């Protein structure tokens, strides 16, 4: 790749022109996108597990219908994202293979267990809330197929966040036990939600280049700060206490200061040693194996149809 090509590519990016799959692009740009989009797709698919676990135990029919729809949406997001990655010349089999072999990363957050019904509220409120904060700017990502996929994903995430917050509102207006359950879920999910945004900017390997290529529009710390500032008043409205004694409003910066994030825990979870990593991978491998016949049948049908059309 000569300098002239790289400069012309950067000029397109700087002019806010979208890059489409058949456009020439630096190998590094393609590689970064395949990595990020695939990790994102895997996160959506693995993310179905903690909540899917509660579908049969939802407290009312209405809650069950909403949760079922939400978990289905996550599956759909995974599929749009695998399709967006495929436009970059990588196959879905290869990407899924990387997830199942443990080679590919997916979001740390999905390695924590959903223990009570309040966890379902908290996941919607915080995890989907963090996902929206991170994904709204991705609607303006320089790569066209990823940016366009994000528009619908963000609309659906917004419904997910509201269904979660509404569960929390109901619990917090309920009995003392219900309110305690909500507080306990917040205590367990707050810090892992902050870790979703990734390492501090100084430790983020890809941020500088991804910002220059306008794949990312904000850094990890910028998005984490926006999330904290938006979420603290929501916790106050619920009458819940954030599990961070150092959290306090900083008038000068117009945002909250917060305590130290436990990065040892973060890297431990990312490297496969969180509470649920092994269970999550086991569940995905089992689903893949159990459904081999569906893939085989779909393939045989497609081949038959194609043969009939050419005959
Ligand atoms: N969980 C697991 N791995 C993470 C996380 C996390 N929360 N945050 C960062 N990492 C990994 C990165 O993937 C990277 O690893 P790699 O080099 O092996 O690929 C490494 O830590 C260093 O991080 P960064 O250099 O900051 O990585 P990047 O620039 O890709 O930023 C981020 C990370 C913010 C997650 C980015 O990839 C992104 O915006 N992705 C799209 C959104 C997404 O995937 N969301 C998933 C959760 S939301 C949901 O599914 C509902």
Short mmCIF file of C-alpha atoms and ligand atoms in Angstrom, two decimals:
data_model
loop_
_atom_site.label_atom_id
_atom_site.label_comp_id
_atom_site.label_asym_id
_atom_site.label_seq_id
_atom_site.Cartn_x
_atom_site.Cartn_y
_atom_site.Cartn_z
CA UNK A 1 0.00 0.00 0.00
CA UNK A 2 1.70 3.18 -1.09
CA UNK A 3 1.40 6.46 0.69
CA UNK A 4 -0.62 7.99 -2.09
CA UNK A 5 -3.31 5.32 -1.73
CA UNK A 6 -3.43 5.71 2.06
CA UNK A 7 -3.66 9.50 1.77
CA UNK A 8 -6.47 9.28 -0.80
CA UNK A 9 -8.34 6.85 1.45
CA UNK A 10 -7.93 9.12 4.47
CA UNK A 11 -9.18 12.05 2.39
CA UNK A 12 -12.38 10.11 1.61
CA UNK A 13 -12.82 9.37 5.30
CA UNK A 14 -12.20 13.00 6.23
CA UNK A 15 -14.79 14.10 3.66
CA UNK A 16 -17.31 11.85 5.49
CA UNK A 17 -17.80 9.63 2.45
CA UNK A 18 -18.97 6.12 3.28
CA UNK A 19 -16.70 3.22 2.37
CA UNK A 20 -18.61 0.42 0.63
CA UNK A 21 -17.60 -3.26 0.38
CA UNK A 22 -16.19 -3.11 -3.19
CA UNK A 23 -14.22 0.10 -2.60
CA UNK A 24 -10.46 -0.17 -2.29
CA UNK A 25 -9.46 -0.03 1.39
CA UNK A 26 -6.25 -0.50 3.39
CA UNK A 27 -5.78 -4.06 4.69
CA UNK A 28 -5.69 -2.70 8.24
CA UNK A 29 -9.08 -1.00 7.83
CA UNK A 30 -10.63 -4.25 6.62
CA UNK A 31 -8.99 -6.24 9.41
CA UNK A 32 -10.12 -3.83 12.14
CA UNK A 33 -13.69 -3.91 10.87
CA UNK A 34 -13.83 -7.69 10.60
CA UNK A 35 -12.48 -7.91 14.16
CA UNK A 36 -14.88 -5.37 15.64
CA UNK A 37 -17.99 -6.42 13.73
CA UNK A 38 -17.35 -10.12 14.44
CA UNK A 39 -16.79 -9.46 18.17
CA UNK A 40 -19.96 -7.42 18.15
CA UNK A 41 -21.92 -10.21 16.40
CA UNK A 42 -20.60 -12.83 18.83
CA UNK A 43 -21.61 -10.58 21.75
CA UNK A 44 -25.18 -10.41 20.51
CA UNK A 45 -25.39 -14.19 20.13
CA UNK A 46 -23.74 -15.02 23.47
CA UNK A 47 -25.81 -12.20 24.99
CA UNK A 48 -28.96 -14.21 24.35
CA UNK A 49 -27.91 -16.73 27.02
CA UNK A 50 -28.14 -14.87 30.36
CA UNK A 51 -31.62 -13.58 29.56
CA UNK A 52 -32.86 -16.60 27.61
CA UNK A 53 -32.36 -18.39 30.89
CA UNK A 54 -35.28 -16.37 32.39
CA UNK A 55 -37.89 -16.74 29.64
CA UNK A 56 -39.59 -19.71 31.31
CA UNK A 57 -39.49 -17.96 34.69
CA UNK A 58 -40.76 -14.47 33.77
CA UNK A 59 -43.29 -13.39 36.44
CA UNK A 60 -46.20 -12.55 34.09
CA UNK A 61 -47.31 -13.33 30.55
CA UNK A 62 -46.66 -9.70 29.54
CA UNK A 63 -43.09 -9.83 30.90
CA UNK A 64 -42.53 -13.15 29.16
CA UNK A 65 -43.69 -11.82 25.78
CA UNK A 66 -41.42 -8.76 26.09
CA UNK A 67 -38.39 -10.82 27.15
CA UNK A 68 -38.95 -13.35 24.39
CA UNK A 69 -39.08 -10.55 21.81
CA UNK A 70 -35.95 -8.94 23.23
CA UNK A 71 -33.90 -12.14 23.15
CA UNK A 72 -35.08 -12.77 19.58
CA UNK A 73 -33.98 -9.25 18.66
CA UNK A 74 -30.47 -9.99 19.96
CA UNK A 75 -30.32 -13.05 17.71
CA UNK A 76 -31.40 -10.86 14.78
CA UNK A 77 -28.68 -8.30 15.60
CA UNK A 78 -26.09 -11.07 15.51
CA UNK A 79 -27.31 -12.09 12.06
CA UNK A 80 -27.24 -8.55 10.59
CA UNK A 81 -23.74 -8.14 11.98
CA UNK A 82 -22.43 -11.42 10.56
CA UNK A 83 -23.87 -10.30 7.21
CA UNK A 84 -22.10 -6.93 7.48
CA UNK A 85 -18.82 -8.76 8.24
CA UNK A 86 -19.37 -11.09 5.27
CA UNK A 87 -19.37 -8.08 2.91
CA UNK A 88 -15.67 -7.75 3.84
CA UNK A 89 -14.88 -11.16 2.40
CA UNK A 90 -14.95 -13.39 5.46
CA UNK A 91 -17.41 -16.27 5.75
CA UNK A 92 -19.88 -16.80 8.55
CA UNK A 93 -18.56 -20.36 9.09
CA UNK A 94 -15.10 -18.96 9.68
CA UNK A 95 -16.34 -16.35 12.16
CA UNK A 96 -18.53 -18.78 14.07
CA UNK A 97 -15.63 -21.24 14.07
CA UNK A 98 -13.43 -18.60 15.73
CA UNK A 99 -16.03 -18.06 18.45
CA UNK A 100 -16.50 -21.76 19.14
CA UNK A 101 -12.76 -22.47 19.25
CA UNK A 102 -12.34 -19.71 21.83
CA UNK A 103 -10.15 -17.65 19.49
CA UNK A 104 -12.56 -14.74 19.08
CA UNK A 105 -13.55 -12.31 21.79
CA UNK A 106 -17.06 -11.30 22.78
CA UNK A 107 -18.18 -8.74 25.33
CA UNK A 108 -17.01 -9.37 28.88
CA UNK A 109 -20.45 -8.49 30.25
CA UNK A 110 -22.09 -11.72 29.11
CA UNK A 111 -19.89 -13.80 31.40
CA UNK A 112 -21.81 -12.71 34.50
CA UNK A 113 -24.80 -14.73 35.73
CA UNK A 114 -28.44 -13.51 35.78
CA UNK A 115 -29.37 -14.73 39.25
CA UNK A 116 -32.71 -13.05 40.05
CA UNK A 117 -35.54 -11.43 38.11
CA UNK A 118 -34.06 -8.03 39.05
CA UNK A 119 -31.02 -8.98 36.99
CA UNK A 120 -33.25 -9.01 33.92
CA UNK A 121 -34.34 -5.45 34.73
CA UNK A 122 -30.76 -4.40 35.38
CA UNK A 123 -29.42 -5.97 32.19
CA UNK A 124 -31.99 -4.06 30.12
CA UNK A 125 -31.37 -0.82 31.99
CA UNK A 126 -27.56 -0.89 32.24
CA UNK A 127 -26.23 -3.35 29.67
CA UNK A 128 -28.55 -2.26 26.88
CA UNK A 129 -28.15 1.34 28.06
CA UNK A 130 -24.36 1.01 27.68
CA UNK A 131 -24.83 -0.73 24.33
CA UNK A 132 -26.92 2.20 23.04
CA UNK A 133 -24.34 4.74 24.20
CA UNK A 134 -21.66 2.80 22.32
CA UNK A 135 -23.74 2.01 19.24
CA UNK A 136 -25.48 5.30 18.40
CA UNK A 137 -22.14 6.73 17.19
CA UNK A 138 -21.60 3.53 15.17
CA UNK A 139 -24.59 4.59 13.01
CA UNK A 140 -22.08 7.16 11.67
CA UNK A 141 -19.26 4.64 11.22
CA UNK A 142 -17.34 5.18 7.98
CA UNK A 143 -18.10 1.64 6.74
CA UNK A 144 -21.55 1.73 5.10
CA UNK A 145 -22.92 -1.76 5.85
CA UNK A 146 -21.98 -1.55 9.56
CA UNK A 147 -23.41 1.97 9.92
CA UNK A 148 -26.70 1.01 8.26
CA UNK A 149 -27.09 -2.18 10.31
CA UNK A 150 -26.68 -0.11 13.47
CA UNK A 151 -29.72 2.09 12.77
CA UNK A 152 -32.22 -0.70 13.29
CA UNK A 153 -30.16 -2.28 16.05
CA UNK A 154 -30.22 0.98 18.02
CA UNK A 155 -34.00 1.35 17.68
CA UNK A 156 -34.43 -2.14 19.11
CA UNK A 157 -31.85 -1.55 21.88
CA UNK A 158 -33.85 1.46 22.93
CA UNK A 159 -36.94 -0.73 23.48
CA UNK A 160 -34.74 -3.18 25.43
CA UNK A 161 -33.44 -0.44 27.68
CA UNK A 162 -36.96 0.77 28.43
CA UNK A 163 -38.32 -2.68 29.20
CA UNK A 164 -35.43 -3.12 31.66
CA UNK A 165 -35.92 0.23 33.35
CA UNK A 166 -39.64 -0.43 33.65
CA UNK A 167 -38.94 -3.72 35.45
CA UNK A 168 -36.69 -1.76 37.84
CA UNK A 169 -39.38 0.90 38.40
CA UNK A 170 -41.91 -1.80 39.27
CA UNK A 171 -39.53 -3.55 41.68
CA UNK A 172 -38.51 -0.28 43.33
CA UNK A 173 -42.15 0.67 43.91
CA UNK A 174 -42.85 -2.81 45.31
CA UNK A 175 -42.17 -4.55 48.64
CA UNK A 176 -38.98 -4.12 50.68
CA UNK A 177 -37.80 -7.49 49.38
CA UNK A 178 -38.33 -6.41 45.78
CA UNK A 179 -36.44 -3.18 46.33
CA UNK A 180 -33.58 -5.07 48.00
CA UNK A 181 -33.48 -7.42 45.02
CA UNK A 182 -33.18 -4.43 42.68
CA UNK A 183 -30.35 -2.92 44.77
CA UNK A 184 -28.50 -6.25 44.86
CA UNK A 185 -28.69 -6.56 41.06
CA UNK A 186 -27.41 -3.00 40.61
CA UNK A 187 -24.53 -3.74 43.03
CA UNK A 188 -23.44 -6.72 40.92
CA UNK A 189 -23.94 -5.23 37.43
CA UNK A 190 -22.71 -1.63 37.78
CA UNK A 191 -18.97 -2.21 37.56
CA UNK A 192 -19.13 -4.87 34.82
CA UNK A 193 -21.32 -2.43 32.81
CA UNK A 194 -18.60 0.23 33.03
CA UNK A 195 -16.07 -2.37 31.81
CA UNK A 196 -18.14 -2.93 28.65
CA UNK A 197 -16.68 0.28 27.20
CA UNK A 198 -13.22 -1.30 27.15
CA UNK A 199 -9.89 -0.30 28.71
CA UNK A 200 -8.97 3.30 29.50
CA UNK A 201 -7.94 5.25 26.40
CA UNK A 202 -4.26 5.05 27.40
CA UNK A 203 -4.50 1.23 27.35
CA UNK A 204 -6.75 0.90 24.30
CA UNK A 205 -4.76 -0.66 21.44
CA UNK A 206 -7.07 0.23 18.59
CA UNK A 207 -8.71 3.54 19.56
CA UNK A 208 -6.34 6.01 17.88
CA UNK A 209 -6.41 4.32 14.48
CA UNK A 210 -10.14 3.53 14.69
CA UNK A 211 -10.88 7.17 15.54
CA UNK A 212 -8.76 8.37 12.61
CA UNK A 213 -10.65 6.01 10.28
CA UNK A 214 -13.96 7.16 11.84
CA UNK A 215 -14.89 3.61 12.73
CA UNK A 216 -15.13 4.86 16.30
CA UNK A 217 -16.44 8.40 16.83
CA UNK A 218 -15.73 8.60 20.59
CA UNK A 219 -13.09 6.98 22.74
CA UNK A 220 -13.81 4.31 25.36
CA UNK A 221 -13.46 6.79 28.25
CA UNK A 222 -15.64 9.42 26.56
CA UNK A 223 -18.49 6.95 26.10
CA UNK A 224 -18.09 5.55 29.62
CA UNK A 225 -18.35 9.11 31.02
CA UNK A 226 -21.49 9.85 28.98
CA UNK A 227 -23.03 6.60 30.24
CA UNK A 228 -22.28 7.37 33.90
CA UNK A 229 -23.65 10.91 33.57
CA UNK A 230 -26.87 9.63 31.99
CA UNK A 231 -27.35 6.72 34.40
CA UNK A 232 -26.73 8.25 37.84
CA UNK A 233 -29.95 10.36 37.74
CA UNK A 234 -31.88 7.25 36.63
CA UNK A 235 -30.62 5.37 39.73
CA UNK A 236 -31.61 8.37 41.88
CA UNK A 237 -35.11 8.32 40.40
CA UNK A 238 -35.37 4.63 41.31
CA UNK A 239 -34.18 5.42 44.86
CA UNK A 240 -31.20 3.08 44.45
CA UNK A 241 -27.61 3.68 45.55
CA UNK A 242 -24.69 3.30 43.14
CA UNK A 243 -22.11 0.87 44.56
CA UNK A 244 -19.29 3.43 44.28
CA UNK A 245 -18.49 5.60 47.31
CA UNK A 246 -16.20 7.77 45.16
CA UNK A 247 -18.93 8.67 42.68
CA UNK A 248 -19.52 12.41 42.88
CA UNK A 249 -20.52 15.31 40.70
CA UNK A 250 -17.61 17.38 39.42
CA UNK A 251 -18.93 20.85 38.70
CA UNK A 252 -15.84 21.90 36.80
CA UNK A 253 -15.94 19.08 34.25
CA UNK A 254 -19.74 18.93 34.23
CA UNK A 255 -19.73 15.19 34.85
CA UNK A 256 -19.31 12.58 37.59
CA UNK A 257 -15.97 11.41 38.95
CA UNK A 258 -15.92 7.71 39.75
CA UNK A 259 -13.86 5.14 41.64
CA UNK A 260 -11.18 2.87 40.16
CA UNK A 261 -12.39 0.13 37.83
CA UNK A 262 -10.99 -3.32 38.67
CA UNK A 263 -9.01 -3.95 35.48
CA UNK A 264 -7.61 -7.22 36.80
CA UNK A 265 -11.15 -8.55 36.91
CA UNK A 266 -11.82 -7.17 33.42
CA UNK A 267 -8.81 -8.90 31.82
CA UNK A 268 -9.49 -12.10 33.73
CA UNK A 269 -13.00 -12.21 32.25
CA UNK A 270 -11.81 -11.23 28.76
CA UNK A 271 -9.22 -14.02 28.86
CA UNK A 272 -11.84 -16.65 29.64
CA UNK A 273 -11.83 -16.90 33.43
CA UNK A 274 -15.05 -15.12 34.41
CA UNK A 275 -17.91 -16.73 36.36
CA UNK A 276 -19.75 -17.97 33.26
CA UNK A 277 -17.20 -18.07 30.39
CA UNK A 278 -17.04 -21.88 30.33
CA UNK A 279 -20.82 -22.30 30.56
CA UNK A 280 -21.42 -19.77 27.79
CA UNK A 281 -19.02 -21.50 25.39
CA UNK A 282 -20.42 -24.90 26.30
CA UNK A 283 -23.96 -23.70 25.55
CA UNK A 284 -22.92 -22.22 22.19
CA UNK A 285 -21.03 -25.37 21.15
CA UNK A 286 -23.98 -27.56 22.11
CA UNK A 287 -26.39 -25.36 20.13
CA UNK A 288 -24.06 -25.51 17.12
CA UNK A 289 -23.77 -29.31 17.30
CA UNK A 290 -27.48 -29.92 17.96
CA UNK A 291 -28.40 -27.79 14.95
CA UNK A 292 -26.01 -29.34 12.43
CA UNK A 293 -28.98 -31.01 10.74
CA UNK A 294 -30.65 -27.61 10.14
CA UNK A 295 -27.58 -26.25 8.35
CA UNK A 296 -27.26 -29.48 6.33
CA UNK A 297 -30.93 -29.44 5.37
CA UNK A 298 -30.82 -25.75 4.37
CA UNK A 299 -27.74 -26.37 2.24
CA UNK A 300 -29.24 -29.44 0.54
CA UNK A 301 -32.41 -27.46 -0.20
CA UNK A 302 -30.44 -24.53 -1.66
CA UNK A 303 -28.42 -26.91 -3.84
CA UNK A 304 -31.56 -28.67 -5.08
CA UNK A 305 -33.28 -25.36 -5.88
CA UNK A 306 -30.20 -24.09 -7.73
CA UNK A 307 -29.94 -27.34 -9.73
CA UNK A 308 -33.63 -27.11 -10.67
CA UNK A 309 -33.19 -23.49 -11.84
CA UNK A 310 -30.25 -24.34 -14.10
CA UNK A 311 -31.97 -27.46 -15.47
N1 LIG B 1 -15.13 -7.27 26.40
C1 LIG B 1 -14.25 -8.07 25.77
N2 LIG B 1 -13.17 -7.57 25.11
C2 LIG B 1 -13.02 -6.23 25.11
C3 LIG B 1 -13.92 -5.35 25.73
C4 LIG B 1 -15.01 -5.93 26.42
N3 LIG B 1 -15.90 -5.19 27.08
N4 LIG B 1 -13.49 -4.08 25.55
C5 LIG B 1 -12.36 -4.17 24.82
N5 LIG B 1 -12.08 -5.45 24.57
C6 LIG B 1 -10.91 -5.97 23.85
C7 LIG B 1 -10.88 -5.48 22.42
O1 LIG B 1 -11.66 -6.31 21.61
C8 LIG B 1 -9.40 -5.56 22.09
O2 LIG B 1 -9.03 -6.92 21.86
P1 LIG B 1 -8.40 -7.44 20.45
O3 LIG B 1 -7.27 -6.53 20.12
O4 LIG B 1 -8.00 -8.85 20.72
O5 LIG B 1 -9.50 -7.37 19.44
C9 LIG B 1 -8.76 -5.18 23.42
O6 LIG B 1 -9.74 -5.44 24.42
C10 LIG B 1 -8.31 -3.72 23.48
O7 LIG B 1 -9.44 -2.84 23.43
P2 LIG B 1 -9.58 -1.60 22.43
O8 LIG B 1 -8.28 -1.36 21.75
O9 LIG B 1 -10.19 -0.47 23.16
O10 LIG B 1 -10.61 -2.23 21.36
P3 LIG B 1 -11.66 -1.49 20.41
O11 LIG B 1 -11.09 -0.28 19.80
O12 LIG B 1 -12.22 -2.53 19.52
O13 LIG B 1 -12.82 -0.99 21.42
C11 LIG B 1 -15.12 -1.63 21.88
C12 LIG B 1 -13.62 -1.91 22.13
C13 LIG B 1 -15.46 -0.27 22.45
C14 LIG B 1 -15.94 -2.72 22.57
C15 LIG B 1 -15.35 -1.62 20.34
O14 LIG B 1 -14.86 -2.81 19.76
C16 LIG B 1 -16.80 -1.48 19.94
O15 LIG B 1 -17.34 -0.40 19.99
N6 LIG B 1 -17.44 -2.58 19.48
C17 LIG B 1 -18.79 -2.60 18.96
C18 LIG B 1 -19.82 -2.73 20.04
C19 LIG B 1 -19.81 -4.07 20.71
O16 LIG B 1 -19.13 -5.01 20.36
N7 LIG B 1 -20.64 -4.23 21.70
C20 LIG B 1 -20.79 -5.52 22.35
C21 LIG B 1 -21.57 -5.42 23.59
S1 LIG B 1 -23.15 -4.70 23.41
C22 LIG B 1 -24.26 -5.90 23.00
O17 LIG B 1 -23.93 -6.82 22.39
C23 LIG B 1 -25.68 -5.78 23.47
#
